[in-house]
Short mmCIF file of C-alpha atoms in Angstrom, two decimals:
data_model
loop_
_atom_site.label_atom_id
_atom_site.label_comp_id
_atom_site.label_asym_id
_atom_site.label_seq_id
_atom_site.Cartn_x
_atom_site.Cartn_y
_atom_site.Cartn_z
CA UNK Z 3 0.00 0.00 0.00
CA UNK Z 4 2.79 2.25 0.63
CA UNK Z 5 4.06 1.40 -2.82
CA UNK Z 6 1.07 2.45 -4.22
CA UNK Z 7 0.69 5.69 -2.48
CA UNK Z 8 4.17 6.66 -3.64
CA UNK Z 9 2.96 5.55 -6.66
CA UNK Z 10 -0.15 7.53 -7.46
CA UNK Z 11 1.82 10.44 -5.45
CA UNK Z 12 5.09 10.71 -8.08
CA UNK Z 13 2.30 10.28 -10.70
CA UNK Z 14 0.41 13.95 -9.28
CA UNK Z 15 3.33 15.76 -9.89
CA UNK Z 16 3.68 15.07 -13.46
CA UNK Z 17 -0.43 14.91 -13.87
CA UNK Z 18 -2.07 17.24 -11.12
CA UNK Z 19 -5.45 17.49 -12.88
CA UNK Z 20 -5.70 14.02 -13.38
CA UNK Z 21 -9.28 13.25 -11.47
CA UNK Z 22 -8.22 9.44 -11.79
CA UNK Z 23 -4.77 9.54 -10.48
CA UNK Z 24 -6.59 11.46 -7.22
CA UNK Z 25 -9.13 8.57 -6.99
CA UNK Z 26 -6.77 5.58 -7.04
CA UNK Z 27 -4.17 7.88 -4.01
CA UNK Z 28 -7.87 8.16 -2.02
CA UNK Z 29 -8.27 4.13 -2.77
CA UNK Z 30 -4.53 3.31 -1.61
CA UNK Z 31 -5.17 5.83 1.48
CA UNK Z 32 -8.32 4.51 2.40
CA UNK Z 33 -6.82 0.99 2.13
CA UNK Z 34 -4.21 2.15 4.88
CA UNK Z 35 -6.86 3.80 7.08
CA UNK Z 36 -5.69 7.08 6.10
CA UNK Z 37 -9.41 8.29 5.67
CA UNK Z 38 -9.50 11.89 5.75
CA UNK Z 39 -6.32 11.93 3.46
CA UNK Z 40 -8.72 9.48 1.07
CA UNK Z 41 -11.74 12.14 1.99
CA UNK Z 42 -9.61 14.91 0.57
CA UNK Z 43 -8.07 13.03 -2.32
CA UNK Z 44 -11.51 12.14 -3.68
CA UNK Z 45 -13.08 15.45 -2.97
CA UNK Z 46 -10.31 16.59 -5.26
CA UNK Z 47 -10.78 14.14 -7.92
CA UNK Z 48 -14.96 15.36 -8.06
CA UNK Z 49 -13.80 19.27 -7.82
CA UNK Z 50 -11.67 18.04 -11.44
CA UNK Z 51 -14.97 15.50 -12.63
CA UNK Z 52 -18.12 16.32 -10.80
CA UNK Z 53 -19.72 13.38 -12.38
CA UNK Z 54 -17.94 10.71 -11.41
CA UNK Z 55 -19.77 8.11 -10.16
CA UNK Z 56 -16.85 5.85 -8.23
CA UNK Z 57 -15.51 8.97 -6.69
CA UNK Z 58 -19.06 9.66 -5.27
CA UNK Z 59 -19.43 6.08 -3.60
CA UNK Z 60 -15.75 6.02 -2.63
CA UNK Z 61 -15.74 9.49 -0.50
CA UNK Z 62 -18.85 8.31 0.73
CA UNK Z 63 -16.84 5.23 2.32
CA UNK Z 64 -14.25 7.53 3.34
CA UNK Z 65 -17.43 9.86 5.40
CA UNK Z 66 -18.73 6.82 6.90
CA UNK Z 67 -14.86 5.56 8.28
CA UNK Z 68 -15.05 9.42 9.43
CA UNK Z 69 -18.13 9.08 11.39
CA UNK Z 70 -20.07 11.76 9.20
CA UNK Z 71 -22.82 9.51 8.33
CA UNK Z 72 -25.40 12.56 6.90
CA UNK Z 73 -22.53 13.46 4.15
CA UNK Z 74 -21.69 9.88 3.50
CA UNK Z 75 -25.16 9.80 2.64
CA UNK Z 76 -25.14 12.45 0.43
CA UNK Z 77 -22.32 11.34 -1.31
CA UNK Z 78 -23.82 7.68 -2.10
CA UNK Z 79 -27.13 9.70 -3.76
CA UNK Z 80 -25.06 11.75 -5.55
CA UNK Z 81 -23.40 8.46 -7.24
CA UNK Z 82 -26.71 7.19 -7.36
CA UNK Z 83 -28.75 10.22 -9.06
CA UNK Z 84 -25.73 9.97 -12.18
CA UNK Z 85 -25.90 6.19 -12.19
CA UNK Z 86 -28.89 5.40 -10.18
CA UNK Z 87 -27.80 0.79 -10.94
CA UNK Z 88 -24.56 1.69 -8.98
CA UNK Z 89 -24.98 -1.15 -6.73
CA UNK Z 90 -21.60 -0.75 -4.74
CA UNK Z 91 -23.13 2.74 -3.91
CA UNK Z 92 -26.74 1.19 -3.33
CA UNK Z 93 -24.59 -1.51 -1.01
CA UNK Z 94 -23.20 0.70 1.14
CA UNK Z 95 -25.82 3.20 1.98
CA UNK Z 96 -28.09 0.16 2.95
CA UNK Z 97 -24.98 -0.54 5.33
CA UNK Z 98 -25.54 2.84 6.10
CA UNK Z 99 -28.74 2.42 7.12
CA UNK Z 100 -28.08 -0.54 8.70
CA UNK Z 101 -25.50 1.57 11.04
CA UNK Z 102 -28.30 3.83 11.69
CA UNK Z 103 -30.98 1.50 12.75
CA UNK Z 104 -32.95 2.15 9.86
CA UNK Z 105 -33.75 -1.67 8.82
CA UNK Z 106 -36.35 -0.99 6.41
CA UNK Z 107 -34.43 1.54 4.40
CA UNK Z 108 -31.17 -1.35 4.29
CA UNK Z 109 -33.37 -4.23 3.34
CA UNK Z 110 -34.77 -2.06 0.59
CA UNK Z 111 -30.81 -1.23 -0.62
CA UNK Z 112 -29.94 -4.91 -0.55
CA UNK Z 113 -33.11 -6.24 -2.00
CA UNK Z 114 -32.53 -3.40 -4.86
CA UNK Z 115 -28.85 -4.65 -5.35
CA UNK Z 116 -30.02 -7.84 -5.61
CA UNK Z 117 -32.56 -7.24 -8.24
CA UNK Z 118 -30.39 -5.69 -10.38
CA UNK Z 119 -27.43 -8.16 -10.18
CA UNK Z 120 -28.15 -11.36 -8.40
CA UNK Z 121 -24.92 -12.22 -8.35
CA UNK Z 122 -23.65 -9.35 -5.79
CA UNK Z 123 -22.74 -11.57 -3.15
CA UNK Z 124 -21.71 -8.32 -0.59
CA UNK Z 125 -25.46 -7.98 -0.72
CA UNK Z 126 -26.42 -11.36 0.20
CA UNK Z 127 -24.05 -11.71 3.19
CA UNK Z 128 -25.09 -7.61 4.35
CA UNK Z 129 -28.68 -8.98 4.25
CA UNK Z 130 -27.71 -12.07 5.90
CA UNK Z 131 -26.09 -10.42 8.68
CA UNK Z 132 -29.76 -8.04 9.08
CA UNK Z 133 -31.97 -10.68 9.04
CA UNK Z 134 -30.04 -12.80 11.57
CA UNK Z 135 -29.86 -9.66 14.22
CA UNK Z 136 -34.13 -9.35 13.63
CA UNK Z 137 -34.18 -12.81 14.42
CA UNK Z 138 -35.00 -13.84 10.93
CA UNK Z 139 -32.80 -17.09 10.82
CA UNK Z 140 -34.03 -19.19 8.10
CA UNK Z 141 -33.84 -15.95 5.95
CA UNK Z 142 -30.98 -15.34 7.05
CA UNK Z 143 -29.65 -18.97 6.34
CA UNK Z 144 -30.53 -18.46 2.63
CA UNK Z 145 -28.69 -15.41 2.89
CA UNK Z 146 -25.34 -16.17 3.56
CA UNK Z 147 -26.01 -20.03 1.70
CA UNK Z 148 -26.20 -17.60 -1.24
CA UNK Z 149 -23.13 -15.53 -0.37
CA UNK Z 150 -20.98 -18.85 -0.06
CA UNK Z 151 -22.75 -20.32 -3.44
CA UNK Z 152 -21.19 -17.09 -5.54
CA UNK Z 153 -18.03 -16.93 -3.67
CA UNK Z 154 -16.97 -20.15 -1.78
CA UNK Z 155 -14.00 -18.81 -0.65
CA UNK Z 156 -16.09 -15.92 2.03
CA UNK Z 157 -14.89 -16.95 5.56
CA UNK Z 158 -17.06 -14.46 7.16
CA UNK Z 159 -20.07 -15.66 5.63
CA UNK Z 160 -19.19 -19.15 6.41
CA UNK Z 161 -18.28 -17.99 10.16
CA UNK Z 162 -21.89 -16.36 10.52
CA UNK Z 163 -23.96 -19.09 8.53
CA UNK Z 164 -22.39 -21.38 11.74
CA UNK Z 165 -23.80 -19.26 14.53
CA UNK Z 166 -26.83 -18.72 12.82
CA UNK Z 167 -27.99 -22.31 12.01
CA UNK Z 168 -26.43 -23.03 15.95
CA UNK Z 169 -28.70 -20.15 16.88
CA UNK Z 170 -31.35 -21.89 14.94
CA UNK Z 171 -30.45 -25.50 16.24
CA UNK Z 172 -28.65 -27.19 13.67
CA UNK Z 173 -25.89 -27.78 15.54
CA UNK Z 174 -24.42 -30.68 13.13
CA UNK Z 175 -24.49 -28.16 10.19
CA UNK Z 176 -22.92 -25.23 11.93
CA UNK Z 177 -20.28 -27.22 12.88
CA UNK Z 178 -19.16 -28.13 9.19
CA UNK Z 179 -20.12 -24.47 8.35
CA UNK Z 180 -17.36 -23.38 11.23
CA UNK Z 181 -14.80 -25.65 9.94
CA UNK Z 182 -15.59 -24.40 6.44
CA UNK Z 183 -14.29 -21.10 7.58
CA UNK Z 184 -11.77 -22.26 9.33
CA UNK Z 185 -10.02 -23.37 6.55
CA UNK Z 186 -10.61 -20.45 4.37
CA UNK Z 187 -8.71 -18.22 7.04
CA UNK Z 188 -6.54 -20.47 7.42
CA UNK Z 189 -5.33 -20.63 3.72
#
């Protein structure tokens, strides 16, 4: 990561008006937990490109790390009013939501991902891990079965389909469903 930020920084000097080359130093930043340096980076990048669509749903990531949920917010319906499919941007304002309490409003996100690409398996596991705090474990179940189906290799969702079909008492299956993500940490 500190390769990359060198990178993209060297690469500034020679292009400062490049709205990409500010996006991808927010993305290496953010990956090192250097939020507001990320925040700043892709403010920059949308001062240079107001309509782009990534650097919306990215500095709304960067908000949320920051704790500044309402312009998080705005920055994932910003992404969303240019591209309103964006389903990393629909994704994480229903985790938004999800932060703030507001279960209807996330369910609605990851139910609106889901309709538009199936597939999204971030989705899936999000509305896993919702359903199993309201208590709604078979949903949930199908959840996080569906996470694992499109990516196998998701130790988290392995790790929570466990304690949720223990929860539910299956305690046979969460047992294979814990060693399941055992391994995939593991490797």
């Amino acid at each position: 990561t500190d390769e990359s930020i060198t990178h993209f920084t060297n690469a500034l000097r020679l292009r400062p008006r490049d709205a990409v080359l500010h996006y991808n130093l927010g993305n290496a930043l953010s990956s090192a937990s250097r939020h507001e340096e990320a925040r700043a980076c892709y403010v920059r990048a949308l001062e240079l490109s107001p309509d782009f669509v990534d650097g919306h749903t990215s500095l709304g990531l960067a908000l949320q790390s920051l704790d500044q949920p309402d312009a998080a917010e705005a920055s994932y319906r910003r992404a969303l009013a240019l591209r309103p499919d964006d389903i990393n941007a629909l994704n994480n304002l229903g985790n938004l939501y999800k932060a703030a309490g507001l279960v209807r409003s996330s369910i609605e996100c990851y139910e609106r991902v889901l309709a538009l690409d199936p597939g999204f398996e971030k989705a899936h596991y999000n509305l896993g891990n919702l359903l199993k705090e309201r208590g709604q474990l078979d949903e949930a179940i199908t959840s996080y079965r569906r996470a694992i189906e499109i990516k196998p290799d998701l130790a988290d969702a392995h790790n929570n389909l466990g304690s949720t079909l223990k929860e539910n008492g299956q305690l046979d299956t969460a047992l294979a469903s814990y060693r399941r993500a055992l391994d995939r940490k593991s490797t």
